Tab-separated table of C-alpha atoms (C1' of nucleotides) in Angstrom:
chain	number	residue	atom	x	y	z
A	83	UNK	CA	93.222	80.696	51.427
A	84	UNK	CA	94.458	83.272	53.756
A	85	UNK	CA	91.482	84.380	54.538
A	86	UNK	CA	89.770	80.878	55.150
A	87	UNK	CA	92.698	80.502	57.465
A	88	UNK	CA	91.574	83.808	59.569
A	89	UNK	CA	87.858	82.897	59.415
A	90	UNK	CA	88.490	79.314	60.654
A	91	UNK	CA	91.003	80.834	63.224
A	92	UNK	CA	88.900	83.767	64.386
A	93	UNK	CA	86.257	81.439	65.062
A	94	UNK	CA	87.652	78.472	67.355
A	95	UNK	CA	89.847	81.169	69.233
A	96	UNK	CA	86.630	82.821	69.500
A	97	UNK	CA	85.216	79.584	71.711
A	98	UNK	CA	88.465	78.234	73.021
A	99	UNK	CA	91.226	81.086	73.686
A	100	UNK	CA	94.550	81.033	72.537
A	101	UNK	CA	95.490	77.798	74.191
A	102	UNK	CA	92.306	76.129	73.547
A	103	UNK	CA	92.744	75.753	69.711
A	104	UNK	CA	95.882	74.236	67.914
A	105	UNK	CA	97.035	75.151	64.250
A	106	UNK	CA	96.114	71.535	63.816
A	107	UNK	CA	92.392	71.831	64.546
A	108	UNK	CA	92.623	74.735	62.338
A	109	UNK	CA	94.228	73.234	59.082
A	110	UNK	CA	91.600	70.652	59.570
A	111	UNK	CA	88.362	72.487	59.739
A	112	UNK	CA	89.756	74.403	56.869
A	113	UNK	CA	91.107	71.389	54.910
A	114	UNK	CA	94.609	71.801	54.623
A	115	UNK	CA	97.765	70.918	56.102
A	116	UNK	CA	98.949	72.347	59.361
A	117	UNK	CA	102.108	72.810	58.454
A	118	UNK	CA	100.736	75.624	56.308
A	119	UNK	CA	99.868	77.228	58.578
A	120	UNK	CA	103.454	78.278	59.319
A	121	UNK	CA	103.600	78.961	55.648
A	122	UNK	CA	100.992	81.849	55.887
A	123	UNK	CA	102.152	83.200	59.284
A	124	UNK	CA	105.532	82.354	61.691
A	125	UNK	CA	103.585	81.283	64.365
A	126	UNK	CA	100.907	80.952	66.308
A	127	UNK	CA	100.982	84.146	67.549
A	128	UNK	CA	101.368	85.887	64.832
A	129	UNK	CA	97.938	84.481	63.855
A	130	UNK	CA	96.343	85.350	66.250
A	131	UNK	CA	97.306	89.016	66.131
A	132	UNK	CA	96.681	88.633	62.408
A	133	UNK	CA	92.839	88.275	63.102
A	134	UNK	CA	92.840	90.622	65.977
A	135	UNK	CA	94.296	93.121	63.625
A	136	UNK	CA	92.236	92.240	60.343
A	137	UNK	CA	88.766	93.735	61.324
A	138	UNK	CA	90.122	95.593	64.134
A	139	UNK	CA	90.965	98.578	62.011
A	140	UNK	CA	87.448	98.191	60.459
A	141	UNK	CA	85.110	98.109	63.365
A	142	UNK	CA	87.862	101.908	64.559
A	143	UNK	CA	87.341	103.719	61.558
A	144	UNK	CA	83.552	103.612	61.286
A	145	UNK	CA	83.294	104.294	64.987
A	146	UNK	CA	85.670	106.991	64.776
A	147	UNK	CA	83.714	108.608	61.887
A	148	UNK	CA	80.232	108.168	63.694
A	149	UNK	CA	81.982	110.032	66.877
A	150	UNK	CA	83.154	112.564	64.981
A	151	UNK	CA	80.270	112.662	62.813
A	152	UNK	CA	77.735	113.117	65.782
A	153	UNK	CA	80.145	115.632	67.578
A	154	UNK	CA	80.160	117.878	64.373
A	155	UNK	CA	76.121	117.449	64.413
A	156	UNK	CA	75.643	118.231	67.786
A	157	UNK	CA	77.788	121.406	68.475
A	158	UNK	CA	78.141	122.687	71.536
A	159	UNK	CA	75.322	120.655	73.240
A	160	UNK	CA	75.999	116.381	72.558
A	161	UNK	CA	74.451	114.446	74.575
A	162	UNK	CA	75.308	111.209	76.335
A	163	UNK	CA	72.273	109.350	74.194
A	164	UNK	CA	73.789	110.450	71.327
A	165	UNK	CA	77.289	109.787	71.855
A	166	UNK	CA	76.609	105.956	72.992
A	167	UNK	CA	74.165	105.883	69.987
A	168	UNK	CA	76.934	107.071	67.530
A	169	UNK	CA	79.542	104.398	69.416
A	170	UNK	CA	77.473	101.601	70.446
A	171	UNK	CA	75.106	101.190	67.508
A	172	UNK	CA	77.705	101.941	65.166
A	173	UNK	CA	79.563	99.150	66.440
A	174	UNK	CA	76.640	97.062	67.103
A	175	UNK	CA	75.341	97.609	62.629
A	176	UNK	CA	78.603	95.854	62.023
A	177	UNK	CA	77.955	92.741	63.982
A	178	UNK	CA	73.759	93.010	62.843
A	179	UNK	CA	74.940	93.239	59.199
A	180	UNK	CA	78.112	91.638	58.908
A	181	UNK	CA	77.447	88.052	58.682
A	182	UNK	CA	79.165	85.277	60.729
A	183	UNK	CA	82.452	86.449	60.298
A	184	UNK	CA	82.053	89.529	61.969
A	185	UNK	CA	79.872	87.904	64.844
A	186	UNK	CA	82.867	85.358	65.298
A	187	UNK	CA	85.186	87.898	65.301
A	188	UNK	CA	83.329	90.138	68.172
A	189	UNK	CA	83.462	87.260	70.236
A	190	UNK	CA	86.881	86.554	70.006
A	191	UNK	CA	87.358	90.410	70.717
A	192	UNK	CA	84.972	90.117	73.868
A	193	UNK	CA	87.157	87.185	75.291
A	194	UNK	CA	89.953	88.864	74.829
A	195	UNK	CA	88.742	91.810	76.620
A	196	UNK	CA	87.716	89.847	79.834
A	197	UNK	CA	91.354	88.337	80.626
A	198	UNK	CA	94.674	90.472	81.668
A	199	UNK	CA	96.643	88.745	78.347
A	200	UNK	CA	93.486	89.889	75.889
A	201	UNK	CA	92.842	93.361	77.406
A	202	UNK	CA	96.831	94.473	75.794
A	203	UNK	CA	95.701	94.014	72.714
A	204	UNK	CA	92.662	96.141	73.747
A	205	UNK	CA	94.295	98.785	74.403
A	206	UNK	CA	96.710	98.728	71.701
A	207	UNK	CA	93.909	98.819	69.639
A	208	UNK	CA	90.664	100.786	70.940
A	209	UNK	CA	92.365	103.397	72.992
A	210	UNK	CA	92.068	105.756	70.324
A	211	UNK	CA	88.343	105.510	69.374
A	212	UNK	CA	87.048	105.173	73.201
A	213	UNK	CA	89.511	107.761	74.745
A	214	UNK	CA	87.087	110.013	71.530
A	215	UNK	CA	84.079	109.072	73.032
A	216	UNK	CA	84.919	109.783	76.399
A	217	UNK	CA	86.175	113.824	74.903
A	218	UNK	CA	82.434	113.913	73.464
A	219	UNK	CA	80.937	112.413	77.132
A	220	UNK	CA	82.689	115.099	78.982
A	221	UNK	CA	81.471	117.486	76.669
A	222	UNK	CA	77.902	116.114	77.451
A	223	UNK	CA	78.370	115.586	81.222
A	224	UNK	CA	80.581	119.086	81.599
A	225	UNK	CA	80.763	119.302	85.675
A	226	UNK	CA	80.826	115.548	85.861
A	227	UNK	CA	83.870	114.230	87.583
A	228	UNK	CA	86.205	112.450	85.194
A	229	UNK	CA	86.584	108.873	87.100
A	230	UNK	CA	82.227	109.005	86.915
A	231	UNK	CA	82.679	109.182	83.478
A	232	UNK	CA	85.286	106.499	83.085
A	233	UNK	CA	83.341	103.824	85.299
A	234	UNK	CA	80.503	104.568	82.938
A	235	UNK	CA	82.363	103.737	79.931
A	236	UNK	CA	83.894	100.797	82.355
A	237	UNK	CA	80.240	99.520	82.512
A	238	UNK	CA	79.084	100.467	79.191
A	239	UNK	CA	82.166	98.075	77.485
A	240	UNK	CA	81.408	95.127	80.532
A	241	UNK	CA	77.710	94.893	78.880
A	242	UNK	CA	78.578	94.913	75.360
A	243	UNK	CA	81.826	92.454	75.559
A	244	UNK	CA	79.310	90.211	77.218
A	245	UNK	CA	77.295	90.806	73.986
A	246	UNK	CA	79.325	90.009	71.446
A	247	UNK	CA	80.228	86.917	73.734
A	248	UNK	CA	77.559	85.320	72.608
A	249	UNK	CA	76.915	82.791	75.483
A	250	UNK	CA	73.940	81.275	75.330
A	251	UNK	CA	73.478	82.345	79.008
A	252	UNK	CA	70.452	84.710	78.564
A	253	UNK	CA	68.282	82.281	76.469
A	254	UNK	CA	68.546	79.794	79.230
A	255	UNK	CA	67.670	82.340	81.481
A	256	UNK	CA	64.794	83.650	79.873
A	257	UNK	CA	63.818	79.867	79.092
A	258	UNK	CA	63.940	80.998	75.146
A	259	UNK	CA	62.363	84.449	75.675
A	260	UNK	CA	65.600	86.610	75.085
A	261	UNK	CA	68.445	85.435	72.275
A	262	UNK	CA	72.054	85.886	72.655
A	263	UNK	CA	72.448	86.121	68.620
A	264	UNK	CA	69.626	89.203	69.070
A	265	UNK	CA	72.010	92.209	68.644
A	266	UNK	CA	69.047	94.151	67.080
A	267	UNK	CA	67.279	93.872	70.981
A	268	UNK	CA	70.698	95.017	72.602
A	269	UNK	CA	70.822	98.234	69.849
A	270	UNK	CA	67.499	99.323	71.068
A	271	UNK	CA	67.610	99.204	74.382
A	272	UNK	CA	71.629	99.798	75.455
A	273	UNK	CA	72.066	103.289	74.696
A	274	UNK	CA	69.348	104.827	76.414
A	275	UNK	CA	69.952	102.359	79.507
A	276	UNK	CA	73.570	103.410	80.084
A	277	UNK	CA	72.914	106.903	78.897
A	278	UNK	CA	70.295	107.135	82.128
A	279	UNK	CA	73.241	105.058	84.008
A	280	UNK	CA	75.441	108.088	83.301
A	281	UNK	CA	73.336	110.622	83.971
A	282	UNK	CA	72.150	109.316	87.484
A	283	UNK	CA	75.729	109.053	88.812
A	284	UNK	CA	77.208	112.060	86.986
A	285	UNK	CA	74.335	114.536	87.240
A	286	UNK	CA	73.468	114.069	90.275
A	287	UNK	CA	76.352	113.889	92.837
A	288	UNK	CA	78.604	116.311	91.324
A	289	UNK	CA	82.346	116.444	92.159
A	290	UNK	CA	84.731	118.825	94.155
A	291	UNK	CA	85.918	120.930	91.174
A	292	UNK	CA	84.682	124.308	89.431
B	175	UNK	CA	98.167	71.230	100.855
B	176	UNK	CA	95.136	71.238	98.501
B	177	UNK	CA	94.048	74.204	99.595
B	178	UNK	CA	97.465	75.626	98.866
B	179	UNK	CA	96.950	73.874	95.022
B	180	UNK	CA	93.251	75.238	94.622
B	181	UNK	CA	94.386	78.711	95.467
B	182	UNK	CA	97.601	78.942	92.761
B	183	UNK	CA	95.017	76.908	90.194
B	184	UNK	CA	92.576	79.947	90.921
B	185	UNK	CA	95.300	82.296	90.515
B	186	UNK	CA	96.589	81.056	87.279
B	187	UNK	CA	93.289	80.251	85.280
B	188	UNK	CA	92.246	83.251	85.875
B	189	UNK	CA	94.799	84.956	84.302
B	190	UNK	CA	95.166	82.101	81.268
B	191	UNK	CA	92.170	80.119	81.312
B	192	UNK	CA	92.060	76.634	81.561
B	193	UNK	CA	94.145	75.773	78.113
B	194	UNK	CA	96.572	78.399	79.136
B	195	UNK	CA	97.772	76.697	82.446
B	196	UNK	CA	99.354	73.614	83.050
B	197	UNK	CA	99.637	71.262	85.981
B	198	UNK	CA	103.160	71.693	85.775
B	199	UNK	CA	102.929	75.263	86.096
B	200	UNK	CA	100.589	75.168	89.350
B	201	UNK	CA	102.492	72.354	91.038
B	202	UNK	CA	105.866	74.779	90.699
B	203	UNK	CA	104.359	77.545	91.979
B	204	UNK	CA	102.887	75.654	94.977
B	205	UNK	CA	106.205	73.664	95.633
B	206	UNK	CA	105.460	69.933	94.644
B	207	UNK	CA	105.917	67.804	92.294
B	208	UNK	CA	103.034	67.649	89.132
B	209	UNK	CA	101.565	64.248	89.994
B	210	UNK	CA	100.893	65.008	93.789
B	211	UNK	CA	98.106	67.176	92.185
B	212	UNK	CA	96.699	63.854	90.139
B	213	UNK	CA	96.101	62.525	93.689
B	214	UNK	CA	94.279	64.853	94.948
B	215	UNK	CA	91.909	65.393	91.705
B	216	UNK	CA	91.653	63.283	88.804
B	217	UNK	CA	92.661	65.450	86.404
B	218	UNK	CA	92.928	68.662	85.397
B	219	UNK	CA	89.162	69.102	84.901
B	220	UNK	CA	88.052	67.804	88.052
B	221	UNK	CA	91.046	70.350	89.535
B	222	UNK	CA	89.166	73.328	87.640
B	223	UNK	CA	85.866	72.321	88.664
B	224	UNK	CA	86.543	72.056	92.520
B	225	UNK	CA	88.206	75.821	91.792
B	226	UNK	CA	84.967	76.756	90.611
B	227	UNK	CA	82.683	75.246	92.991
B	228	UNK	CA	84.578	76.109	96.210
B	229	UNK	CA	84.037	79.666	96.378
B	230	UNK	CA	80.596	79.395	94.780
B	231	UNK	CA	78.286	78.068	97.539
B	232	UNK	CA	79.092	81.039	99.465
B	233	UNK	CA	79.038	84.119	96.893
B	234	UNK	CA	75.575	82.375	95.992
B	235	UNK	CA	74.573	81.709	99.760
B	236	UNK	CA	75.145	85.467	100.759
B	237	UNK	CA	73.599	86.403	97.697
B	238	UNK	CA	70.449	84.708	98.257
B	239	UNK	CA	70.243	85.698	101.922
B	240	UNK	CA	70.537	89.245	101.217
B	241	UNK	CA	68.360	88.999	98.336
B	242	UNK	CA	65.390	87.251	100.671
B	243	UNK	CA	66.097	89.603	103.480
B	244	UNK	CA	65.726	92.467	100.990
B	245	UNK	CA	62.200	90.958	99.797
B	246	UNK	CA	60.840	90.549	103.341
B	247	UNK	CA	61.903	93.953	104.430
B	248	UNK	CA	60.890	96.044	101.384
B	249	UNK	CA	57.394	94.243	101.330
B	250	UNK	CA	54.842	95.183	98.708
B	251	UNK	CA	57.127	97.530	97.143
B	252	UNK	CA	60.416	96.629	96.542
B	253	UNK	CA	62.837	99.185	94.251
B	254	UNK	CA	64.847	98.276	91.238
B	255	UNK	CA	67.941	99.950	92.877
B	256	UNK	CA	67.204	98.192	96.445
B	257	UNK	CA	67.302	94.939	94.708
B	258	UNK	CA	70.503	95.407	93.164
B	259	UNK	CA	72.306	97.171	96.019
B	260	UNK	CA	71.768	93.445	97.831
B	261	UNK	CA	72.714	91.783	94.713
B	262	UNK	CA	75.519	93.518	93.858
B	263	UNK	CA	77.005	95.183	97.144
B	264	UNK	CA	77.201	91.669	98.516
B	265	UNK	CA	79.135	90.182	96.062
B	266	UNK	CA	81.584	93.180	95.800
B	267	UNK	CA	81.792	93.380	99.770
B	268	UNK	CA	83.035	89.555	99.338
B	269	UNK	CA	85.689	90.532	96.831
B	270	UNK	CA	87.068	94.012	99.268
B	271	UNK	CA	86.914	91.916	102.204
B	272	UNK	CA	88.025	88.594	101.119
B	273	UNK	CA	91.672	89.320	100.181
B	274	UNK	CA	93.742	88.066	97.519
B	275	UNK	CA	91.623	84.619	96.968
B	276	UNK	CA	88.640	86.074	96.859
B	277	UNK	CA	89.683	88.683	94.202
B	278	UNK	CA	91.064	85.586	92.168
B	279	UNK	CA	88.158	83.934	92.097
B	280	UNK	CA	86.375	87.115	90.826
B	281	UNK	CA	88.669	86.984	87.773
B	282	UNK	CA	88.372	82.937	87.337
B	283	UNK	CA	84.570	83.386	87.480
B	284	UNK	CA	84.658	86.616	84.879
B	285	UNK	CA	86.824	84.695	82.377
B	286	UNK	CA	84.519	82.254	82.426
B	287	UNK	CA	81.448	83.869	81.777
B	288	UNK	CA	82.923	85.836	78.506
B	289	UNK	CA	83.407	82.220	77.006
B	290	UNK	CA	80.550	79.468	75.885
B	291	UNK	CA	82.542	76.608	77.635
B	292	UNK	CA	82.672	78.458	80.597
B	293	UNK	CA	79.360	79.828	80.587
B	294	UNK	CA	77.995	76.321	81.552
B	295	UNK	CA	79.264	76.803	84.693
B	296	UNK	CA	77.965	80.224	85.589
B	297	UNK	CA	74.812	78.571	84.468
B	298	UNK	CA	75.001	75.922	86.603
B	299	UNK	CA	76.236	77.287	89.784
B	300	UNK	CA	74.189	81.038	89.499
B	301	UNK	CA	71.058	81.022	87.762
B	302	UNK	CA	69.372	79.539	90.806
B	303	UNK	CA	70.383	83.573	92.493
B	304	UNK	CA	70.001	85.577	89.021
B	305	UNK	CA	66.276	84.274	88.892
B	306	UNK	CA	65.971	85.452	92.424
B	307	UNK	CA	67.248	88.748	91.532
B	308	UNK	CA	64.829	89.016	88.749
B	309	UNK	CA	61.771	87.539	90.472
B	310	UNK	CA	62.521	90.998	92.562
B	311	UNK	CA	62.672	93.172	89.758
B	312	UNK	CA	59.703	92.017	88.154
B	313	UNK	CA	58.056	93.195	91.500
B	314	UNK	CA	60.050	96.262	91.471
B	315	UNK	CA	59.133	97.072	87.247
B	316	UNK	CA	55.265	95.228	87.506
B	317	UNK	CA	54.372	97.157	84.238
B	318	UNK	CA	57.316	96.106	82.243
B	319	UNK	CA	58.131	93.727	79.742
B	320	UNK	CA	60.045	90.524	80.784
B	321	UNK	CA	62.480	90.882	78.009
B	322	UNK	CA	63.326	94.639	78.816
B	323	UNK	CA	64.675	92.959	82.694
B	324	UNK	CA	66.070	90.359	81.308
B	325	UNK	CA	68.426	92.183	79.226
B	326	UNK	CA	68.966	95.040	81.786
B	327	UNK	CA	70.146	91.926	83.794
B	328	UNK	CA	72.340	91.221	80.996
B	329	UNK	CA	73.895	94.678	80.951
B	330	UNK	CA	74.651	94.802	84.915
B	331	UNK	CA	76.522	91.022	84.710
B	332	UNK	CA	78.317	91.952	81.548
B	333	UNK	CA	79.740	95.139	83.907
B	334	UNK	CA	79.833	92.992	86.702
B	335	UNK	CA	82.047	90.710	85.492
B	336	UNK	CA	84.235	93.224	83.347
B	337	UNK	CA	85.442	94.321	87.155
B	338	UNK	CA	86.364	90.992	88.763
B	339	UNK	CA	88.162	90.250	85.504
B	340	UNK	CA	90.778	93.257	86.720
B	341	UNK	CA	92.242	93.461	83.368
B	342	UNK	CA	94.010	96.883	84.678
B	343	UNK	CA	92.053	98.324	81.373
B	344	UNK	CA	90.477	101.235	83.385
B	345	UNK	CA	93.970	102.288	84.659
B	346	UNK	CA	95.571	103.199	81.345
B	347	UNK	CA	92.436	104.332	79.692
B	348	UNK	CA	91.656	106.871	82.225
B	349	UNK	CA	95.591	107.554	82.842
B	350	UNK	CA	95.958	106.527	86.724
B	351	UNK	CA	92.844	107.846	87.823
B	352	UNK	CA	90.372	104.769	88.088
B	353	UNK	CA	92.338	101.156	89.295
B	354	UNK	CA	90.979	97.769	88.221
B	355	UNK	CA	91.018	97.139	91.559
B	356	UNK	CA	88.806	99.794	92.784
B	357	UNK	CA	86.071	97.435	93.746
B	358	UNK	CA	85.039	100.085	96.212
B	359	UNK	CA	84.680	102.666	93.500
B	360	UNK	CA	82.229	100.408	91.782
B	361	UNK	CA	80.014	99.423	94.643
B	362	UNK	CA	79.660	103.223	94.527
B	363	UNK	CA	78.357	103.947	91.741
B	364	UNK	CA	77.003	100.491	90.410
B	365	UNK	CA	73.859	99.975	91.410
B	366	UNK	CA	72.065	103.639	91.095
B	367	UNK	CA	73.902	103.542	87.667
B	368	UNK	CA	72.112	100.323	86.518
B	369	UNK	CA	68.685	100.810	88.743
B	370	UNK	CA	68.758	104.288	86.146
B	371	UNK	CA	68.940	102.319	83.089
B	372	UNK	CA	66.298	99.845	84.460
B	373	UNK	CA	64.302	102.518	84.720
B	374	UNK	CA	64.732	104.261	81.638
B	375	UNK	CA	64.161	101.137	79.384
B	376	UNK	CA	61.197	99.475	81.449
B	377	UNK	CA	59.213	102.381	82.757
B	378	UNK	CA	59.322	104.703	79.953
B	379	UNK	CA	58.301	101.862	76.631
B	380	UNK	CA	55.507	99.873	78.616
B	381	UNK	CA	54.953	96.557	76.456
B	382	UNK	CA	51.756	95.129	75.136
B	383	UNK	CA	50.653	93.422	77.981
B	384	UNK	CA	47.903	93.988	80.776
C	3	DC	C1'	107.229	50.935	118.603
C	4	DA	C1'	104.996	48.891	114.749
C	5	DT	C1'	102.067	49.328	111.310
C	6	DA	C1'	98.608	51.101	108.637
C	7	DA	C1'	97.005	54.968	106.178
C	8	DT	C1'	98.020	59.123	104.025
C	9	DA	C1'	100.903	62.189	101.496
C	10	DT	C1'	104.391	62.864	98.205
C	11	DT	C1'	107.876	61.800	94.797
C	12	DC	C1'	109.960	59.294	90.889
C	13	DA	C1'	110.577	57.066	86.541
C	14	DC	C1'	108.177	56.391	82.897
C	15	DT	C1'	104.629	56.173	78.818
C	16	DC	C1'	101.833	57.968	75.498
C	17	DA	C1'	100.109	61.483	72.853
C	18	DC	C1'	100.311	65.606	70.667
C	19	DG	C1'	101.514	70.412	69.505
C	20	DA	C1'	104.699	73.751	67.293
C	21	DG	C1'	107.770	74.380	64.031
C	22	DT	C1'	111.487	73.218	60.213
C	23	DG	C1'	113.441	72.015	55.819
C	24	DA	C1'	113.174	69.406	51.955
C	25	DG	C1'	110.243	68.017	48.484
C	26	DT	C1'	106.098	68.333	45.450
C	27	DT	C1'	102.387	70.363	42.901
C	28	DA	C1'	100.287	74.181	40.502
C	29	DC	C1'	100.159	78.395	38.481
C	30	DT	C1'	102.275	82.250	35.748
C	31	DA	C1'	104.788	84.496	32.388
C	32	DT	C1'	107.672	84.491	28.679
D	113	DA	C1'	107.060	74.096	26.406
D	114	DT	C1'	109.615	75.681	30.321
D	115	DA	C1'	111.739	78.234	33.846
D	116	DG	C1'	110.495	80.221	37.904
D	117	DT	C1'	107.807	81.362	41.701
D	118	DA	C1'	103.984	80.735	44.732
D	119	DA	C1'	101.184	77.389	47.175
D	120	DC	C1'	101.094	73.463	49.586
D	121	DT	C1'	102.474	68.713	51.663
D	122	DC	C1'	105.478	65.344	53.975
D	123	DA	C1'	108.524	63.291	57.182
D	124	DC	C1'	110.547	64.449	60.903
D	125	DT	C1'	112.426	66.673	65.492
D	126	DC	C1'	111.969	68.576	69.738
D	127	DG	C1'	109.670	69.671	73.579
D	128	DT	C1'	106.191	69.110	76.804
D	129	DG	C1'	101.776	67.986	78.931
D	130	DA	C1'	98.607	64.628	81.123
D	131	DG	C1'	98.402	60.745	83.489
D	132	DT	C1'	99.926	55.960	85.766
D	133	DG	C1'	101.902	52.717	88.987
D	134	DA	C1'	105.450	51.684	91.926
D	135	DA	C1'	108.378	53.471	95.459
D	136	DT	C1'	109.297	56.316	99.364
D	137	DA	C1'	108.401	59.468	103.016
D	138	DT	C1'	105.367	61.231	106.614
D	139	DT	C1'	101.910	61.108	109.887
D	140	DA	C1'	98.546	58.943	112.698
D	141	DT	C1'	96.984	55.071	115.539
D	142	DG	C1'	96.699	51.022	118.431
DNA sequence: CATAATATTCACTCACGAGTGAGTTACTAT
DNA sequence: ATAGTAACTCACTCGTGAGTGAATATTATG
């Protein structure tokens, strides 16, 4: 039951924020009453962190395993492709495979990274696993100044939160050519894309130091 | 006086989102009392659409202008990174020089497009400019396949709109180094770094057509 | 200055959301 | 079977948010 709760939860908060959805709406679509809600968890808040938290530690580990995984592999000489590859499709598998739940569940992450209250939990979170791909990016992009390599990553997590958003917006665009759902189409084509993004502004225009 | 209540409403949804803000709460922080804002706007809605729309004639204006005057002046031949320097560098100059509204509005519009309900608007108000935009790229890429633009445009709003969000992620991640705010730092590197990954994923993997 | 229009407040209603504590059902183990 | 605990519901409170219509203040206009 707990877990009906969570799914039900992850996905309105998902479409509607924190203040958008009541435990109400939620007891309903799962068919229970909303006082047990309160039962389950002390309050609303406390829900919602409970489905942050639930797949959060998930979605780290497997990252954190394909980083250090690929850093082993590569030695001395990683390079950005790789280490996006190892972090983004990693990440991206989970969502492809997953099934609704996890789909719901990156959205609700990728609203929560676009507002000020959301991004706390972001960090609290994901720190750890980005702050390791950005060690194996400096290893790839050695006389690259750091903040280059940050606003990478800074554009490199903009794109994919807007993924896992899920919007819609791109199929209207594309009148029906291009799918928001189509994770497989964002795997093939991200890494490489920000991996030249890196290299043009890193490579190139080196910094002031060594 | 209702300029005074547009600008707190812009303020405050962007930093809670429509749910997350009440009339109560803007009518304090402007000074008057909650129903002087139910004469000026219906209700709350209509309050959060004229937030929206205000601001947007004139990002979109600019936008289009520089966008045309970039078409006429590069010719036959236009460049993927051309095209998004007057996309982009436009809309960031708006948000440096603008001052403290303007950067609101960034974040109001960037919460929005992370969530489906809000992503009617964007498509409402922008796609007339993104379609502009991409009209020039497909000059820019003529060999490439539609979908590999369209998701490259996909990638450079998702970063886009990761930055006006200013969720001061950037600034812990990287330690101090990189600010949210930084808008200048982005203009920077923004455009070269996504004209790159253009490049890489419509150039190099030419598509079955022509 | 009077008066009309505009701007603003006030008192109030209605609805609903969060949460509580007692009560009920259902399962579990002896 | 039955005591005991876990799962769940019910009736209720308290607070508060959106919105309305009348009243008052402020400003503009002839």
């Amino acid at each position: 039951m707990m877990e009906q709760i969570l799914d039900v939860a992850e996905l309105l908060f998902s479409k509607h924020g924190f203040y958008g959805v009541t435990l109400k709406d939620v007891a309903k679509q799962v068919g229970v009453h909303h006082t047990l809600l309160n039962y389950y968890f002390d309050d609303k808040q406390t829900l919602f962190d409970a489905v942050f938290a639930r797949r959060a530690v998930v979605t780290i580990e497997k990252r954190m395993k394909a980083l250090d995984d690929y850093d082993k592999a590569a030695g001395d000489s990683p390079t950005v492709e790789g280490a996006l590859h190892a972090f983004l499709d990693t990440d991206l598998d989970l969502y492809i495979e997953g099934g609704e739940g996890w789909k719901n569940y990156g959205a609700f992450g990728a609203q929560a990274s676009n507002s000020p209250d959301g991004a706390e939990y972001m960090d609290k979170y994901f720190d750890p696993v980005v702050l390791r791909l950005i060690e194996i990016l400096k290893k790839a992009l050695p006389d690259s100044a750091e903040e280059d390599i940050f606003w990478g990553y800074h554009f490199v997590t903009g794109a994919l939160m807007l993924t896992l958003a899920r919007t819609g917006r791109i199929d209207k665009l594309s009148d029906g050519l291009c799918h928001s759902e189509d994770y497989s189409a964002v795997k093939q084509r991200m890494a490489r894309f920000m991996a030249a993004g890196f290299k043009e502004i890193c490579e190139q225009r080196k910094h002031d130091k060594g």
